[in-house]
Short mmCIF file of C-alpha atoms in Angstrom, two decimals:
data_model
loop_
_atom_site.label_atom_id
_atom_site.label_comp_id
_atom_site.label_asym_id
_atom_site.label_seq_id
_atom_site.Cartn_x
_atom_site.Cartn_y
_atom_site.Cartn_z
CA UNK N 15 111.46 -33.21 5.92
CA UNK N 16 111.34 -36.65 4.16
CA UNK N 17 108.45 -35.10 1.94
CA UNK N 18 110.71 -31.89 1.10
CA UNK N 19 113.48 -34.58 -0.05
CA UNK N 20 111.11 -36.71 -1.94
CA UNK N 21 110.21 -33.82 -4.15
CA UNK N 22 113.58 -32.42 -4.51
CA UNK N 23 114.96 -35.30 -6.28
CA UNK N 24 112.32 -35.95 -8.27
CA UNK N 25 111.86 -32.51 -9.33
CA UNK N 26 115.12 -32.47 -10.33
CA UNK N 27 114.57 -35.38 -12.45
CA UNK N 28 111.83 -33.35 -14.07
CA UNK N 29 113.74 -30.53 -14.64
CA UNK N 30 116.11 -33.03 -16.53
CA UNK N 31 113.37 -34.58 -18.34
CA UNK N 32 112.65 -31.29 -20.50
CA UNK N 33 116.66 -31.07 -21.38
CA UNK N 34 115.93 -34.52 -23.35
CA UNK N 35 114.98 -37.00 -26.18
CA UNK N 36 114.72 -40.47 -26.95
CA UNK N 37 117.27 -42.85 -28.34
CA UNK N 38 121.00 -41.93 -29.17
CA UNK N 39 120.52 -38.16 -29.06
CA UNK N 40 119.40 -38.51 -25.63
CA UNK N 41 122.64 -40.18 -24.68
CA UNK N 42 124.58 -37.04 -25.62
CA UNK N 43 122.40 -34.40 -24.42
CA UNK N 44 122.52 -36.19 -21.13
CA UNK N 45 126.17 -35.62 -21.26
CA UNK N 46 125.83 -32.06 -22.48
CA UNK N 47 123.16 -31.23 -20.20
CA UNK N 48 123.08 -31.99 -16.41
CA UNK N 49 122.11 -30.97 -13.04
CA UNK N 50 124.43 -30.80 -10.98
CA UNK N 51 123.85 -30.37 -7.88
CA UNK N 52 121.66 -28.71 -5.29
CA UNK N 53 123.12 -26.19 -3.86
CA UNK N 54 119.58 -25.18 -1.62
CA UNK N 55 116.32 -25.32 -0.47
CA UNK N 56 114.10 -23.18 1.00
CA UNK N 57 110.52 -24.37 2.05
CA UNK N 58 107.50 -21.70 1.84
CA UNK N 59 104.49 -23.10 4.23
CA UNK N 60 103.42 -26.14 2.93
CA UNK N 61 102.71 -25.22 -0.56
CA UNK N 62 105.69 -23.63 -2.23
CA UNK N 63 109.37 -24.95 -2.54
CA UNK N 64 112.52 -22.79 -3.98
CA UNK N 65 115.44 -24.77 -5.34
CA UNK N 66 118.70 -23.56 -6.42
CA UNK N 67 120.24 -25.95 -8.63
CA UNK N 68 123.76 -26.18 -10.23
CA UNK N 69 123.38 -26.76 -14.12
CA UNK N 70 125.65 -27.56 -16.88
CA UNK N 71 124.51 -26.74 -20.86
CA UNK N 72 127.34 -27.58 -22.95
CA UNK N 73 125.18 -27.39 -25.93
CA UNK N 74 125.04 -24.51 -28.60
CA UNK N 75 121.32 -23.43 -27.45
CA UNK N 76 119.59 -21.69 -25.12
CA UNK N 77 117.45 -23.57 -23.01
CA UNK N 78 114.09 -22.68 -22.01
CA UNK N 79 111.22 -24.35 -19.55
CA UNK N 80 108.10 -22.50 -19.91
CA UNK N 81 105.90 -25.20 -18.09
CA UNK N 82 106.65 -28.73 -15.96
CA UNK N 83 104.92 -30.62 -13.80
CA UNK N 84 104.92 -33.58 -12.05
CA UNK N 85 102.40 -36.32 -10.17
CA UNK N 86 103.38 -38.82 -7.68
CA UNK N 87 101.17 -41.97 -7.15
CA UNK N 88 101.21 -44.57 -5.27
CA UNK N 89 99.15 -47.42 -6.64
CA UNK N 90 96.38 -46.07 -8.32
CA UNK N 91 96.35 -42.61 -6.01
CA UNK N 92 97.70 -39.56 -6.61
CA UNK N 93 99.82 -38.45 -3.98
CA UNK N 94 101.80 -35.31 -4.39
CA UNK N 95 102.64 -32.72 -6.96
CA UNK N 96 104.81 -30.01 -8.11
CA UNK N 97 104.23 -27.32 -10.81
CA UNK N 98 106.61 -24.80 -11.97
CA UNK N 99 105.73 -21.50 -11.74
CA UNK N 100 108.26 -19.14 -13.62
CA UNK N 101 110.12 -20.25 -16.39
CA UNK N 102 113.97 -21.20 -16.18
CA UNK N 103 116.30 -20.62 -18.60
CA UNK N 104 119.97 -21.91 -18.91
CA UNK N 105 122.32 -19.83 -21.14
CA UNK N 106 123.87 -21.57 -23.84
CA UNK N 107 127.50 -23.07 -22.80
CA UNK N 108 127.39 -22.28 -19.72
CA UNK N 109 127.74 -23.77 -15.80
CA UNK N 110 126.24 -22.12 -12.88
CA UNK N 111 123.02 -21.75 -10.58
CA UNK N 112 119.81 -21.63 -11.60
CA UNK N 113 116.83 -20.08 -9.05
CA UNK N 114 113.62 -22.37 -9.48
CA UNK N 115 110.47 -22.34 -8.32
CA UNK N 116 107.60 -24.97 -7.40
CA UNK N 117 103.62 -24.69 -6.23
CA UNK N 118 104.08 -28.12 -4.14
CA UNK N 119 100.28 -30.09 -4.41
CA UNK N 120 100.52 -32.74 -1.35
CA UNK N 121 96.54 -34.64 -2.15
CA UNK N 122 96.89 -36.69 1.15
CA UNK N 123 99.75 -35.43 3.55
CA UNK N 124 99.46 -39.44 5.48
CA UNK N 125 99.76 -40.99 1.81
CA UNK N 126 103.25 -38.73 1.24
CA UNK N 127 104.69 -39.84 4.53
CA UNK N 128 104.11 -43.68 3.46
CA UNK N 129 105.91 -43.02 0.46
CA UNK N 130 108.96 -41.46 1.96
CA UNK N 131 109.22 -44.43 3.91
CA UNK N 132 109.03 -46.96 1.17
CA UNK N 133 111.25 -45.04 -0.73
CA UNK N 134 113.58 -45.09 2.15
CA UNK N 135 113.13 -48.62 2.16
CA UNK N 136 113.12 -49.37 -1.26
CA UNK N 137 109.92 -50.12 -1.93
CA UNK N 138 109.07 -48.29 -4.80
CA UNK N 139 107.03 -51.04 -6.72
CA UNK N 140 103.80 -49.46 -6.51
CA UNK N 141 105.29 -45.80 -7.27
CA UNK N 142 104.98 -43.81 -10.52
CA UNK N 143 105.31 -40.62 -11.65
CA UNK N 144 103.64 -38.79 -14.34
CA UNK N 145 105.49 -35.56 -15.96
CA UNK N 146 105.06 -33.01 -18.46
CA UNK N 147 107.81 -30.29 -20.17
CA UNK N 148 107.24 -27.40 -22.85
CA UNK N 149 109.43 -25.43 -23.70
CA UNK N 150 112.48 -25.06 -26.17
CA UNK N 151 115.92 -26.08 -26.82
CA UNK N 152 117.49 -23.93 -28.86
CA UNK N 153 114.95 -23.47 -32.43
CA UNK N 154 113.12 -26.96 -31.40
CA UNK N 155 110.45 -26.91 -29.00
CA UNK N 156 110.46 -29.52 -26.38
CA UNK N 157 106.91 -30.77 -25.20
CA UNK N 158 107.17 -34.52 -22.93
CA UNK N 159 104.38 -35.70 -21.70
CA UNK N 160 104.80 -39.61 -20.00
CA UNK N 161 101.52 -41.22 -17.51
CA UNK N 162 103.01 -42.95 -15.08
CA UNK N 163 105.96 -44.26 -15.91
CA UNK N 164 107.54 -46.16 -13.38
CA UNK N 165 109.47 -44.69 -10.82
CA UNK N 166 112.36 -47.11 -11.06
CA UNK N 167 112.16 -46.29 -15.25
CA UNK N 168 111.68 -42.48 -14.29
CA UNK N 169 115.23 -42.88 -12.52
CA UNK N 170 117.38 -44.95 -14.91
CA UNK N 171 116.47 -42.83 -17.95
CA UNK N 172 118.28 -40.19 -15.91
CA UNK N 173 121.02 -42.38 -14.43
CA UNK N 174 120.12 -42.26 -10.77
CA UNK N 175 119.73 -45.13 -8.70
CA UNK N 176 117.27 -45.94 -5.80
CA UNK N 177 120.01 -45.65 -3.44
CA UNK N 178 121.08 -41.84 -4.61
CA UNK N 179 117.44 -41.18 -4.04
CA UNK N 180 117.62 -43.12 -0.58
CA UNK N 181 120.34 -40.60 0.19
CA UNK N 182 117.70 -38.06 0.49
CA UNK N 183 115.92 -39.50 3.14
CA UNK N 184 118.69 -39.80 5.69
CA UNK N 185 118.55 -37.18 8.05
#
């Protein structure tokens, strides 16, 4: 359960990260562009995870993620994984639910239950998370790559904070 919550906010996150860009015009396409909410989960065995999400695109374009994925370590080991396997797309000015996705990759099921519980704890010093996002926005294409970043970094450049994420982890 904690694993299936770990990945859902953080996939989120990724799913963010493709929707922006660096400096000022990030600011306001994190305005114009949001998840959210989640409005469900569904688990499929151990490897595959669908996610309905509530998205907002306020901009003039299209939106389109052909690929995104996303590594969790913990120190220098990877941990876990997601990969998106269809593409999403999120009509231009528009609010409403979006059907995603995800080919979960858990590299050492003991090492993903340790970091749930840091995570619920707080203790995220040694976590990172390393993402990449094509697709396009609109006529620009959008390719993000970042090796681990930070997990703390990964969350303010979306405006969560470790206790949203903590929220995941209560039963």
């Amino acid at each position: 359960m904690a694993n299936r919550k770990l990945f859902l906010s953080l996939l989120c996150l990724a799913l963010c990260a493709g929707l922006t860009s660096c400096g000022r015009k990030a600011e306001k396409l994190r305005e114009s562009i949001r998840v959210e909410a989640v409005e469900r989960i569904e688990m499929h065995s151990l490897t595959g995870l669908d996610i309905l999400l509530r998205v907002r695109n306020d901009t003039g374009y299209k939106l389109l993620l052909n690929e995104t994925s996303l590594d969790i370590f913990m120190g220098p080991s990877l941990v876990a994984g997601a990969e998106l396997c269809d593409p999403v797309e999120v009509p231009r000015r528009s609010r409403g639910s979006v059907a995603t996705r995800w080919r979960l990759k858990i590299s050492d099921p003991l090492a993903a239950y340790v970091l749930a519980r840091r995570i619920g704890r707080g203790d995220i010093s040694a976590v990172a998370v390393s993402f990449e996002v094509r697709g396009r926005g609109g006529p620009a294409r959008v390719n993000i790559c970042r090796e681990k970043m930070p997990l703390s970094e990964f969350l303010n450049t979306f405006g969560v904070t470790l206790e949203e994420l903590k929220n995941y982890f209560e039963p």
